[in-house]
């Protein structure tokens, strides 16, 4: 390999605090740096080492009605099969250069399967999950275990497990996927294998409960045959019924004077690995929030990024300089250190409790492992 004839290093001498006086000798020094592919710290420090995270990503909202309408059109036009693998459509952050990244670390997509369709089996190092905001009828088959997907269910699927999806119903179904694709792309850790083009007849079964749920789905109870911690959760679905009751009980306990919420009127749960209490995936944290009607959450800044999907109710979300009205299915991204606050507003329908339910995923496990996790709740005295 020979050095490039045109150097990718380009240095401009400018006057300024901490900068050297611009002279012909300085210009000559900078041309020397460029030729030898050298970059001095003093011209870059403000961008490389800012006082706090300045995310390249931007807060953004994607409306569910639009996602679903476009996914439905793709359902009629785009086949699912080997090669493309999935009819998944990614949320592209407006300031990440058109890459299919919701944030610098996280992939978020809507996936769509027509009745009777199969998405072929494969495995990859990327950690993944599915979350269902509406509908039912698809079974995800992980290592041969058929796992039903229904509204409110959360299905983690750690890297390197074989998986396929099968729509056994007579209607199309959509759900969302979250993966650490951008993170693994940037750190260049990915491996990918194609599996069988078609799963077996037996794996097309539609059991009400997966094998993983029968083994691991009892709170506080582990099967003695399989005790020992695993990096990804062996429980492959977290059913809505349990999530809903856990959130409802937190708000009731608070009302009874026993606490249990993260702040007044704000219940929150984390999906955890039953073998060790850690996050369900090595790189992705997943949580669920219920904000009682009329409650406004305190603005919080966190290192790392998160993506939310509104599960139920309506409200107003503020992320940094952005603010949106949100309703069921809407998805938004919160870049690193951008303050997030949420107000729960009545959705207009009398039947609902008026609470705002949100599913959240973020990259906190990565930041925690690297000792880079920080969070700060803004109060009236903080500079804006
Ligand atoms: O369902 O296996 O959104 O492999 C992106 C990559 C979904 C999947 C995505 C995938 C999948
Ligand atoms: Fe996959």
mmCIF file of C-alpha atoms and ligand atoms in Angstrom:
data_model
loop_
_atom_site.group_PDB
_atom_site.id
_atom_site.type_symbol
_atom_site.label_atom_id
_atom_site.label_comp_id
_atom_site.label_asym_id
_atom_site.label_seq_id
_atom_site.Cartn_x
_atom_site.Cartn_y
_atom_site.Cartn_z
ATOM 1 C CA UNK A 1 0.000 0.000 0.000
ATOM 2 C CA UNK A 2 1.234 3.473 -0.844
ATOM 3 C CA UNK A 3 0.172 6.653 0.907
ATOM 4 C CA UNK A 4 -2.754 8.490 -0.750
ATOM 5 C CA UNK A 5 -1.631 11.279 -3.100
ATOM 6 C CA UNK A 6 -4.294 13.618 -1.705
ATOM 7 C CA UNK A 7 -4.206 13.605 2.097
ATOM 8 C CA UNK A 8 -7.540 13.175 3.908
ATOM 9 C CA UNK A 9 -6.113 15.431 6.612
ATOM 10 C CA UNK A 10 -6.984 19.064 5.992
ATOM 11 C CA UNK A 11 -5.882 21.738 8.462
ATOM 12 C CA UNK A 12 -6.851 25.386 8.424
ATOM 13 C CA UNK A 13 -4.853 27.838 10.502
ATOM 14 C CA UNK A 14 -7.166 30.276 12.304
ATOM 15 C CA UNK A 15 -6.586 32.917 14.935
ATOM 16 C CA UNK A 16 -8.306 32.325 18.246
ATOM 17 C CA UNK A 17 -7.861 31.645 21.935
ATOM 18 C CA UNK A 18 -5.229 28.973 22.487
ATOM 19 C CA UNK A 19 -4.303 29.009 18.776
ATOM 20 C CA UNK A 20 -0.843 29.882 17.412
ATOM 21 C CA UNK A 21 -0.238 33.101 15.452
ATOM 22 C CA UNK A 22 -0.904 32.456 11.760
ATOM 23 C CA UNK A 23 2.351 32.906 9.830
ATOM 24 C CA UNK A 24 3.730 31.411 6.608
ATOM 25 C CA UNK A 25 5.861 29.097 8.797
ATOM 26 C CA UNK A 26 2.721 27.860 10.595
ATOM 27 C CA UNK A 27 0.961 27.223 7.268
ATOM 28 C CA UNK A 28 4.043 25.298 6.187
ATOM 29 C CA UNK A 29 3.980 23.244 9.413
ATOM 30 C CA UNK A 30 0.286 22.374 8.796
ATOM 31 C CA UNK A 31 1.076 21.229 5.213
ATOM 32 C CA UNK A 32 3.785 19.011 6.762
ATOM 33 C CA UNK A 33 1.213 17.553 9.201
ATOM 34 C CA UNK A 34 -1.205 16.909 6.330
ATOM 35 C CA UNK A 35 1.441 15.135 4.259
ATOM 36 C CA UNK A 36 2.412 12.846 7.161
ATOM 37 C CA UNK A 37 -1.225 12.266 8.227
ATOM 38 C CA UNK A 38 -0.925 14.028 11.560
ATOM 39 C CA UNK A 39 -3.574 16.093 13.353
ATOM 40 C CA UNK A 40 -2.697 18.383 16.251
ATOM 41 C CA UNK A 41 -4.962 18.339 19.295
ATOM 42 C CA UNK A 42 -5.121 22.156 19.563
ATOM 43 C CA UNK A 43 -7.249 22.520 16.407
ATOM 44 C CA UNK A 44 -9.681 19.734 17.374
ATOM 45 C CA UNK A 45 -10.084 19.805 21.130
ATOM 46 C CA UNK A 46 -13.429 21.632 21.287
ATOM 47 C CA UNK A 47 -15.123 18.971 19.157
ATOM 48 C CA UNK A 48 -13.184 15.928 20.406
ATOM 49 C CA UNK A 49 -13.408 16.660 24.114
ATOM 50 C CA UNK A 50 -16.532 18.748 24.763
ATOM 51 C CA UNK A 51 -17.568 19.609 28.335
ATOM 52 C CA UNK A 52 -20.589 17.276 28.066
ATOM 53 C CA UNK A 53 -21.998 14.973 25.361
ATOM 54 C CA UNK A 54 -23.098 16.821 22.207
ATOM 55 C CA UNK A 55 -24.891 14.137 20.263
ATOM 56 C CA UNK A 56 -24.666 14.044 16.498
ATOM 57 C CA UNK A 57 -28.119 12.484 16.635
ATOM 58 C CA UNK A 58 -31.227 14.659 16.806
ATOM 59 C CA UNK A 59 -34.433 14.152 18.770
ATOM 60 C CA UNK A 60 -37.102 12.932 16.357
ATOM 61 C CA UNK A 61 -40.655 11.556 16.357
ATOM 62 C CA UNK A 62 -42.025 8.961 13.936
ATOM 63 C CA UNK A 63 -45.829 8.675 13.863
ATOM 64 C CA UNK A 64 -47.177 5.143 14.057
ATOM 65 C CA UNK A 65 -49.965 5.778 11.539
ATOM 66 C CA UNK A 66 -47.332 6.642 8.923
ATOM 67 C CA UNK A 67 -45.042 3.738 9.828
ATOM 68 C CA UNK A 68 -47.929 1.294 9.646
ATOM 69 C CA UNK A 69 -49.309 2.655 6.383
ATOM 70 C CA UNK A 70 -45.921 2.388 4.637
ATOM 71 C CA UNK A 71 -45.192 -1.044 6.122
ATOM 72 C CA UNK A 72 -48.573 -2.232 4.826
ATOM 73 C CA UNK A 73 -47.706 -1.034 1.333
ATOM 74 C CA UNK A 74 -44.355 -2.853 1.592
ATOM 75 C CA UNK A 75 -46.347 -5.957 2.556
ATOM 76 C CA UNK A 76 -47.977 -5.924 -0.870
ATOM 77 C CA UNK A 77 -44.866 -5.059 -2.872
ATOM 78 C CA UNK A 78 -41.853 -6.608 -1.163
ATOM 79 C CA UNK A 79 -41.400 -10.362 -0.784
ATOM 80 C CA UNK A 80 -39.812 -11.857 2.346
ATOM 81 C CA UNK A 81 -37.111 -14.425 1.766
ATOM 82 C CA UNK A 82 -33.485 -15.377 1.690
ATOM 83 C CA UNK A 83 -31.181 -12.443 1.059
ATOM 84 C CA UNK A 84 -33.362 -9.568 2.245
ATOM 85 C CA UNK A 85 -34.273 -11.779 5.224
ATOM 86 C CA UNK A 86 -36.848 -9.483 6.820
ATOM 87 C CA UNK A 87 -39.514 -6.961 5.794
ATOM 88 C CA UNK A 88 -38.103 -4.548 8.367
ATOM 89 C CA UNK A 89 -38.017 -0.801 7.840
ATOM 90 C CA UNK A 90 -35.617 1.164 10.017
ATOM 91 C CA UNK A 91 -36.067 4.565 11.613
ATOM 92 C CA UNK A 92 -33.283 6.805 10.296
ATOM 93 C CA UNK A 93 -32.231 9.663 12.550
ATOM 94 C CA UNK A 94 -32.366 12.919 10.509
ATOM 95 C CA UNK A 95 -28.834 13.916 11.460
ATOM 96 C CA UNK A 96 -26.942 10.630 11.073
ATOM 97 C CA UNK A 97 -26.309 10.979 7.354
ATOM 98 C CA UNK A 98 -29.189 8.833 6.119
ATOM 99 C CA UNK A 99 -27.855 5.722 7.855
ATOM 100 C CA UNK A 100 -30.541 3.335 9.196
ATOM 101 C CA UNK A 101 -29.695 4.313 12.754
ATOM 102 C CA UNK A 102 -32.238 5.668 15.234
ATOM 103 C CA UNK A 103 -29.255 6.684 17.377
ATOM 104 C CA UNK A 104 -25.476 6.133 17.154
ATOM 105 C CA UNK A 105 -25.895 2.716 18.848
ATOM 106 C CA UNK A 106 -29.516 1.606 18.286
ATOM 107 C CA UNK A 107 -31.541 0.218 15.395
ATOM 108 C CA UNK A 108 -35.327 0.551 15.610
ATOM 109 C CA UNK A 109 -37.585 -0.835 12.901
ATOM 110 C CA UNK A 110 -41.141 -1.752 12.105
ATOM 111 C CA UNK A 111 -41.397 -5.304 10.794
ATOM 112 C CA UNK A 112 -44.383 -6.628 8.850
ATOM 113 C CA UNK A 113 -45.492 -10.151 7.934
ATOM 114 C CA UNK A 114 -48.417 -11.043 5.697
ATOM 115 C CA UNK A 115 -50.752 -13.922 6.629
ATOM 116 C CA UNK A 116 -49.046 -17.298 6.277
ATOM 117 C CA UNK A 117 -45.651 -15.753 5.586
ATOM 118 C CA UNK A 118 -42.352 -16.993 6.998
ATOM 119 C CA UNK A 119 -39.207 -14.948 7.536
ATOM 120 C CA UNK A 120 -36.282 -17.387 7.069
ATOM 121 C CA UNK A 121 -34.019 -18.620 9.826
ATOM 122 C CA UNK A 122 -30.721 -16.910 10.550
ATOM 123 C CA UNK A 123 -28.467 -15.913 13.414
ATOM 124 C CA UNK A 124 -26.187 -12.978 14.079
ATOM 125 C CA UNK A 125 -24.097 -11.479 16.837
ATOM 126 C CA UNK A 126 -26.417 -8.477 17.037
ATOM 127 C CA UNK A 127 -28.670 -8.570 20.105
ATOM 128 C CA UNK A 128 -32.330 -8.076 19.311
ATOM 129 C CA UNK A 129 -35.826 -7.841 20.749
ATOM 130 C CA UNK A 130 -39.401 -7.616 19.495
ATOM 131 C CA UNK A 131 -42.159 -5.531 21.038
ATOM 132 C CA UNK A 132 -45.816 -5.673 20.026
ATOM 133 C CA UNK A 133 -47.950 -2.520 20.170
ATOM 134 C CA UNK A 134 -50.967 -4.047 18.432
ATOM 135 C CA UNK A 135 -52.139 -7.292 16.891
ATOM 136 C CA UNK A 136 -51.238 -10.951 17.291
ATOM 137 C CA UNK A 137 -50.735 -14.042 15.200
ATOM 138 C CA UNK A 138 -46.964 -14.160 14.676
ATOM 139 C CA UNK A 139 -44.748 -16.696 16.407
ATOM 140 C CA UNK A 140 -41.024 -16.030 16.613
ATOM 141 C CA UNK A 141 -39.131 -19.317 16.584
ATOM 142 C CA UNK A 142 -35.903 -19.019 18.617
ATOM 143 C CA UNK A 143 -33.714 -22.132 18.619
ATOM 144 C CA UNK A 144 -36.798 -24.138 17.617
ATOM 145 C CA UNK A 145 -38.960 -22.736 20.439
ATOM 146 C CA UNK A 146 -42.151 -21.084 19.166
ATOM 147 C CA UNK A 147 -42.961 -17.909 21.086
ATOM 148 C CA UNK A 148 -46.332 -16.200 20.627
ATOM 149 C CA UNK A 149 -46.411 -12.429 20.109
ATOM 150 C CA UNK A 150 -49.399 -10.421 21.309
ATOM 151 C CA UNK A 151 -50.083 -6.798 22.198
ATOM 152 C CA UNK A 152 -47.803 -5.709 25.027
ATOM 153 C CA UNK A 153 -45.516 -8.742 24.866
ATOM 154 C CA UNK A 154 -41.767 -8.145 24.936
ATOM 155 C CA UNK A 155 -39.436 -10.756 23.417
ATOM 156 C CA UNK A 156 -35.676 -10.429 24.001
ATOM 157 C CA UNK A 157 -33.438 -12.452 21.733
ATOM 158 C CA UNK A 158 -29.745 -12.377 22.567
ATOM 159 C CA UNK A 159 -27.116 -12.554 19.834
ATOM 160 C CA UNK A 160 -26.197 -15.795 18.057
ATOM 161 C CA UNK A 161 -29.515 -17.581 18.599
ATOM 162 C CA UNK A 162 -31.165 -19.018 15.463
ATOM 163 C CA UNK A 163 -34.466 -17.295 14.770
ATOM 164 C CA UNK A 164 -37.277 -17.184 12.229
ATOM 165 C CA UNK A 165 -40.742 -15.604 12.257
ATOM 166 C CA UNK A 166 -44.026 -17.166 11.185
ATOM 167 C CA UNK A 167 -47.398 -15.466 10.734
ATOM 168 C CA UNK A 168 -49.972 -18.168 11.481
ATOM 169 C CA UNK A 169 -52.943 -15.763 11.378
ATOM 170 C CA UNK A 170 -55.238 -14.628 8.602
ATOM 171 C CA UNK A 171 -54.291 -10.966 8.944
ATOM 172 C CA UNK A 172 -50.984 -9.105 8.495
ATOM 173 C CA UNK A 173 -49.087 -8.246 11.652
ATOM 174 C CA UNK A 174 -46.629 -5.487 12.511
ATOM 175 C CA UNK A 175 -44.282 -5.175 15.461
ATOM 176 C CA UNK A 176 -41.116 -3.291 16.328
ATOM 177 C CA UNK A 177 -37.559 -4.601 16.449
ATOM 178 C CA UNK A 178 -34.711 -3.109 18.442
ATOM 179 C CA UNK A 179 -31.125 -4.195 17.803
ATOM 180 C CA UNK A 180 -27.585 -3.026 18.487
ATOM 181 C CA UNK A 181 -26.793 -2.990 14.737
ATOM 182 C CA UNK A 182 -25.232 0.523 14.689
ATOM 183 C CA UNK A 183 -23.030 -0.223 17.703
ATOM 184 C CA UNK A 184 -21.778 -3.499 16.249
ATOM 185 C CA UNK A 185 -21.265 -1.856 12.851
ATOM 186 C CA UNK A 186 -19.089 0.874 14.369
ATOM 187 C CA UNK A 187 -17.012 -1.509 16.504
ATOM 188 C CA UNK A 188 -16.861 -4.136 13.719
ATOM 189 C CA UNK A 189 -17.858 -7.165 15.769
ATOM 190 C CA UNK A 190 -20.547 -8.697 13.525
ATOM 191 C CA UNK A 191 -20.965 -12.288 12.357
ATOM 192 C CA UNK A 192 -23.979 -13.636 10.462
ATOM 193 C CA UNK A 193 -25.115 -17.140 9.401
ATOM 194 C CA UNK A 194 -27.997 -18.212 7.201
ATOM 195 C CA UNK A 195 -30.052 -21.051 8.674
ATOM 196 C CA UNK A 196 -32.527 -23.397 7.039
ATOM 197 C CA UNK A 197 -34.634 -21.847 4.285
ATOM 198 C CA UNK A 198 -37.725 -23.340 5.899
ATOM 199 C CA UNK A 199 -38.348 -24.319 9.480
ATOM 200 C CA UNK A 200 -39.870 -27.740 10.154
ATOM 201 C CA UNK A 201 -43.558 -28.574 10.281
ATOM 202 C CA UNK A 202 -43.238 -29.059 14.063
ATOM 203 C CA UNK A 203 -41.783 -25.562 14.449
ATOM 204 C CA UNK A 204 -44.837 -24.116 12.719
ATOM 205 C CA UNK A 205 -46.800 -25.122 15.834
ATOM 206 C CA UNK A 206 -48.560 -22.281 17.637
ATOM 207 C CA UNK A 207 -48.284 -23.080 21.346
ATOM 208 C CA UNK A 208 -49.897 -20.654 23.779
ATOM 209 C CA UNK A 209 -46.743 -20.767 25.921
ATOM 210 C CA UNK A 210 -43.171 -21.224 24.714
ATOM 211 C CA UNK A 211 -40.853 -23.827 26.198
ATOM 212 C CA UNK A 212 -38.793 -20.945 27.645
ATOM 213 C CA UNK A 213 -41.848 -19.577 29.425
ATOM 214 C CA UNK A 214 -42.688 -22.998 30.866
ATOM 215 C CA UNK A 215 -39.144 -23.296 32.201
ATOM 216 C CA UNK A 216 -38.412 -19.721 33.265
ATOM 217 C CA UNK A 217 -41.745 -17.895 33.439
ATOM 218 C CA UNK A 218 -42.453 -18.146 37.173
ATOM 219 C CA UNK A 219 -41.466 -15.131 39.292
ATOM 220 C CA UNK A 220 -38.589 -15.858 41.647
ATOM 221 C CA UNK A 221 -38.425 -19.498 40.587
ATOM 222 C CA UNK A 222 -35.555 -21.042 38.590
ATOM 223 C CA UNK A 223 -35.402 -24.576 37.193
ATOM 224 C CA UNK A 224 -32.733 -26.493 39.172
ATOM 225 C CA UNK A 225 -31.664 -28.282 35.992
ATOM 226 C CA UNK A 226 -30.617 -24.965 34.431
ATOM 227 C CA UNK A 227 -29.398 -22.772 37.314
ATOM 228 C CA UNK A 228 -26.437 -20.562 36.379
ATOM 229 C CA UNK A 229 -26.326 -17.106 34.897
ATOM 230 C CA UNK A 230 -26.572 -16.439 31.172
ATOM 231 C CA UNK A 231 -25.524 -13.276 29.293
ATOM 232 C CA UNK A 232 -28.912 -13.039 27.577
ATOM 233 C CA UNK A 233 -32.214 -13.833 29.289
ATOM 234 C CA UNK A 234 -33.355 -17.465 28.879
ATOM 235 C CA UNK A 235 -36.925 -16.180 29.286
ATOM 236 C CA UNK A 236 -37.915 -15.376 25.695
ATOM 237 C CA UNK A 237 -41.159 -13.521 26.319
ATOM 238 C CA UNK A 238 -42.365 -11.146 29.012
ATOM 239 C CA UNK A 239 -46.146 -11.187 28.848
ATOM 240 C CA UNK A 240 -48.235 -8.037 28.910
ATOM 241 C CA UNK A 241 -50.443 -9.366 31.687
ATOM 242 C CA UNK A 242 -47.492 -9.310 34.114
ATOM 243 C CA UNK A 243 -46.110 -5.957 32.962
ATOM 244 C CA UNK A 244 -49.548 -4.353 33.259
ATOM 245 C CA UNK A 245 -50.147 -5.679 36.766
ATOM 246 C CA UNK A 246 -46.689 -4.677 37.971
ATOM 247 C CA UNK A 247 -47.224 -1.112 36.787
ATOM 248 C CA UNK A 248 -50.756 -0.904 38.195
ATOM 249 C CA UNK A 249 -49.558 -2.171 41.580
ATOM 250 C CA UNK A 250 -46.786 0.429 41.766
ATOM 251 C CA UNK A 251 -49.309 3.240 41.334
ATOM 252 C CA UNK A 252 -51.659 1.630 43.866
ATOM 253 C CA UNK A 253 -48.852 1.173 46.410
ATOM 254 C CA UNK A 254 -47.906 4.798 46.005
ATOM 255 C CA UNK A 255 -51.524 5.837 46.610
ATOM 256 C CA UNK A 256 -51.581 3.652 49.739
ATOM 257 C CA UNK A 257 -48.493 5.484 50.988
ATOM 258 C CA UNK A 258 -45.913 2.757 50.424
ATOM 259 C CA UNK A 259 -43.884 4.253 47.561
ATOM 260 C CA UNK A 260 -42.800 1.947 44.767
ATOM 261 C CA UNK A 261 -42.795 4.489 41.947
ATOM 262 C CA UNK A 262 -39.728 6.301 40.516
ATOM 263 C CA UNK A 263 -41.368 9.694 41.118
ATOM 264 C CA UNK A 264 -44.925 10.692 42.065
ATOM 265 C CA UNK A 265 -47.387 9.288 39.543
ATOM 266 C CA UNK A 266 -44.656 7.609 37.487
ATOM 267 C CA UNK A 267 -44.421 3.815 37.667
ATOM 268 C CA UNK A 268 -41.540 2.093 35.882
ATOM 269 C CA UNK A 269 -40.336 -1.488 35.505
ATOM 270 C CA UNK A 270 -37.221 -2.988 33.928
ATOM 271 C CA UNK A 271 -37.209 -6.312 32.095
ATOM 272 C CA UNK A 272 -34.501 -8.421 33.744
ATOM 273 C CA UNK A 273 -32.700 -11.693 33.199
ATOM 274 C CA UNK A 274 -34.103 -14.191 35.755
ATOM 275 C CA UNK A 275 -30.692 -15.877 36.103
ATOM 276 C CA UNK A 276 -28.879 -12.827 37.467
ATOM 277 C CA UNK A 277 -31.192 -9.797 37.650
ATOM 278 C CA UNK A 278 -29.171 -8.018 34.938
ATOM 279 C CA UNK A 279 -30.535 -6.461 31.783
ATOM 280 C CA UNK A 280 -32.151 -8.957 29.395
ATOM 281 C CA UNK A 281 -29.538 -8.256 26.719
ATOM 282 C CA UNK A 282 -25.809 -7.462 27.093
ATOM 283 C CA UNK A 283 -26.102 -4.181 25.160
ATOM 284 C CA UNK A 284 -29.738 -3.088 25.471
ATOM 285 C CA UNK A 285 -31.842 -2.117 28.495
ATOM 286 C CA UNK A 286 -35.621 -2.305 28.180
ATOM 287 C CA UNK A 287 -38.148 -0.660 30.490
ATOM 288 C CA UNK A 288 -41.823 0.200 30.683
ATOM 289 C CA UNK A 289 -43.325 3.380 32.082
ATOM 290 C CA UNK A 290 -46.832 4.273 33.217
ATOM 291 C CA UNK A 291 -47.424 7.956 33.887
ATOM 292 C CA UNK A 292 -50.686 8.765 35.631
ATOM 293 C CA UNK A 293 -53.052 11.256 34.000
ATOM 294 C CA UNK A 294 -51.952 14.862 34.457
ATOM 295 C CA UNK A 295 -48.484 13.971 35.760
ATOM 296 C CA UNK A 296 -45.381 15.630 34.323
ATOM 297 C CA UNK A 297 -42.047 13.840 34.746
ATOM 298 C CA UNK A 298 -38.940 15.753 35.828
ATOM 299 C CA UNK A 299 -36.514 16.432 32.958
ATOM 300 C CA UNK A 300 -33.716 13.859 33.008
ATOM 301 C CA UNK A 301 -30.467 13.777 31.054
ATOM 302 C CA UNK A 302 -28.587 10.503 30.564
ATOM 303 C CA UNK A 303 -25.443 9.478 28.732
ATOM 304 C CA UNK A 304 -26.294 7.174 25.852
ATOM 305 C CA UNK A 305 -29.421 7.167 23.749
ATOM 306 C CA UNK A 306 -32.899 5.739 24.054
ATOM 307 C CA UNK A 307 -35.912 5.041 21.874
ATOM 308 C CA UNK A 308 -39.502 5.038 23.141
ATOM 309 C CA UNK A 309 -42.747 3.712 21.754
ATOM 310 C CA UNK A 310 -46.061 4.955 23.124
ATOM 311 C CA UNK A 311 -48.066 1.901 24.090
ATOM 312 C CA UNK A 312 -51.265 3.566 25.255
ATOM 313 C CA UNK A 313 -52.713 6.944 26.120
ATOM 314 C CA UNK A 314 -51.649 10.350 24.913
ATOM 315 C CA UNK A 315 -49.331 13.077 26.035
ATOM 316 C CA UNK A 316 -46.692 15.597 25.283
ATOM 317 C CA UNK A 317 -43.017 14.721 25.082
ATOM 318 C CA UNK A 318 -40.171 17.235 25.258
ATOM 319 C CA UNK A 319 -36.616 16.289 24.258
ATOM 320 C CA UNK A 320 -34.152 19.174 24.317
ATOM 321 C CA UNK A 321 -35.484 21.825 21.925
ATOM 322 C CA UNK A 322 -38.141 19.486 20.475
ATOM 323 C CA UNK A 323 -41.680 18.886 21.695
ATOM 324 C CA UNK A 324 -44.389 16.641 20.243
ATOM 325 C CA UNK A 325 -47.930 15.449 20.977
ATOM 326 C CA UNK A 326 -47.860 11.668 20.987
ATOM 327 C CA UNK A 327 -50.372 8.834 20.833
ATOM 328 C CA UNK A 328 -50.432 5.047 20.532
ATOM 329 C CA UNK A 329 -47.561 3.545 18.553
ATOM 330 C CA UNK A 330 -45.598 6.767 18.038
ATOM 331 C CA UNK A 331 -41.838 6.347 18.413
ATOM 332 C CA UNK A 332 -39.229 8.895 19.387
ATOM 333 C CA UNK A 333 -35.503 8.988 19.973
ATOM 334 C CA UNK A 334 -33.683 10.702 22.829
ATOM 335 C CA UNK A 335 -30.001 11.402 22.007
ATOM 336 C CA UNK A 336 -27.255 11.441 24.619
ATOM 337 C CA UNK A 337 -27.633 14.040 27.359
ATOM 338 C CA UNK A 338 -30.736 15.673 25.832
ATOM 339 C CA UNK A 339 -33.228 16.312 28.652
ATOM 340 C CA UNK A 340 -36.437 14.283 28.385
ATOM 341 C CA UNK A 341 -39.711 15.076 30.104
ATOM 342 C CA UNK A 342 -43.177 13.678 29.519
ATOM 343 C CA UNK A 343 -46.668 14.916 30.372
ATOM 344 C CA UNK A 344 -49.559 12.470 30.449
ATOM 345 C CA UNK A 345 -52.706 13.990 28.962
ATOM 346 C CA UNK A 346 -56.209 12.583 28.570
ATOM 347 C CA UNK A 347 -56.546 10.836 25.225
ATOM 348 C CA UNK A 348 -60.205 11.750 24.861
ATOM 349 C CA UNK A 349 -61.552 8.222 25.151
ATOM 350 C CA UNK A 350 -63.527 7.686 28.374
ATOM 351 C CA UNK A 351 -62.669 4.006 28.591
ATOM 352 C CA UNK A 352 -58.977 4.336 29.339
ATOM 353 C CA UNK A 353 -57.459 5.225 32.692
ATOM 354 C CA UNK A 354 -55.893 8.349 31.238
ATOM 355 C CA UNK A 355 -52.433 7.005 31.978
ATOM 356 C CA UNK A 356 -49.673 7.214 29.410
ATOM 357 C CA UNK A 357 -47.860 3.905 28.882
ATOM 358 C CA UNK A 358 -44.468 3.874 27.180
ATOM 359 C CA UNK A 359 -42.045 1.139 26.218
ATOM 360 C CA UNK A 360 -38.374 2.224 26.318
ATOM 361 C CA UNK A 361 -35.108 0.730 25.118
ATOM 362 C CA UNK A 362 -31.632 2.198 25.512
ATOM 363 C CA UNK A 363 -27.924 1.409 25.444
ATOM 364 C CA UNK A 364 -27.291 1.888 29.195
ATOM 365 C CA UNK A 365 -25.717 -1.589 29.686
ATOM 366 C CA UNK A 366 -22.867 -0.570 27.377
ATOM 367 C CA UNK A 367 -22.307 2.697 29.181
ATOM 368 C CA UNK A 368 -22.499 1.059 32.615
ATOM 369 C CA UNK A 369 -19.961 -1.628 31.676
ATOM 370 C CA UNK A 370 -17.566 1.087 30.476
ATOM 371 C CA UNK A 371 -18.087 3.251 33.554
ATOM 372 C CA UNK A 372 -19.547 6.002 31.322
ATOM 373 C CA UNK A 373 -23.118 5.973 32.583
ATOM 374 C CA UNK A 374 -24.310 9.256 34.095
ATOM 375 C CA UNK A 375 -27.736 10.614 34.773
ATOM 376 C CA UNK A 376 -28.878 13.966 36.061
ATOM 377 C CA UNK A 377 -32.331 15.292 36.924
ATOM 378 C CA UNK A 378 -32.688 18.976 36.080
ATOM 379 C CA UNK A 379 -34.105 21.246 38.733
ATOM 380 C CA UNK A 380 -35.223 24.852 38.583
ATOM 381 C CA UNK A 381 -31.731 26.131 39.496
ATOM 382 C CA UNK A 382 -29.915 24.303 36.672
ATOM 383 C CA UNK A 383 -28.643 26.330 33.719
ATOM 384 C CA UNK A 384 -30.681 25.499 30.618
HETATM 385 O O1 LIG B 1 -36.155 -10.090 12.739
HETATM 386 O O2 LIG B 1 -34.296 -11.136 12.593
HETATM 387 O O3 LIG B 1 -35.250 -5.320 12.199
HETATM 388 O O4 LIG B 1 -32.170 -9.788 11.745
HETATM 389 C C1 LIG B 1 -33.175 -6.307 11.668
HETATM 390 C C2 LIG B 1 -32.399 -7.449 11.562
HETATM 391 C C3 LIG B 1 -35.029 -7.654 12.342
HETATM 392 C C4 LIG B 1 -34.931 -10.100 12.543
HETATM 393 C C5 LIG B 1 -34.496 -6.416 12.059
HETATM 394 C C6 LIG B 1 -32.942 -8.695 11.844
HETATM 395 C C7 LIG B 1 -34.266 -8.806 12.230
HETATM 396 FE FE1 LIG B 2 -32.377 -11.444 12.834
#
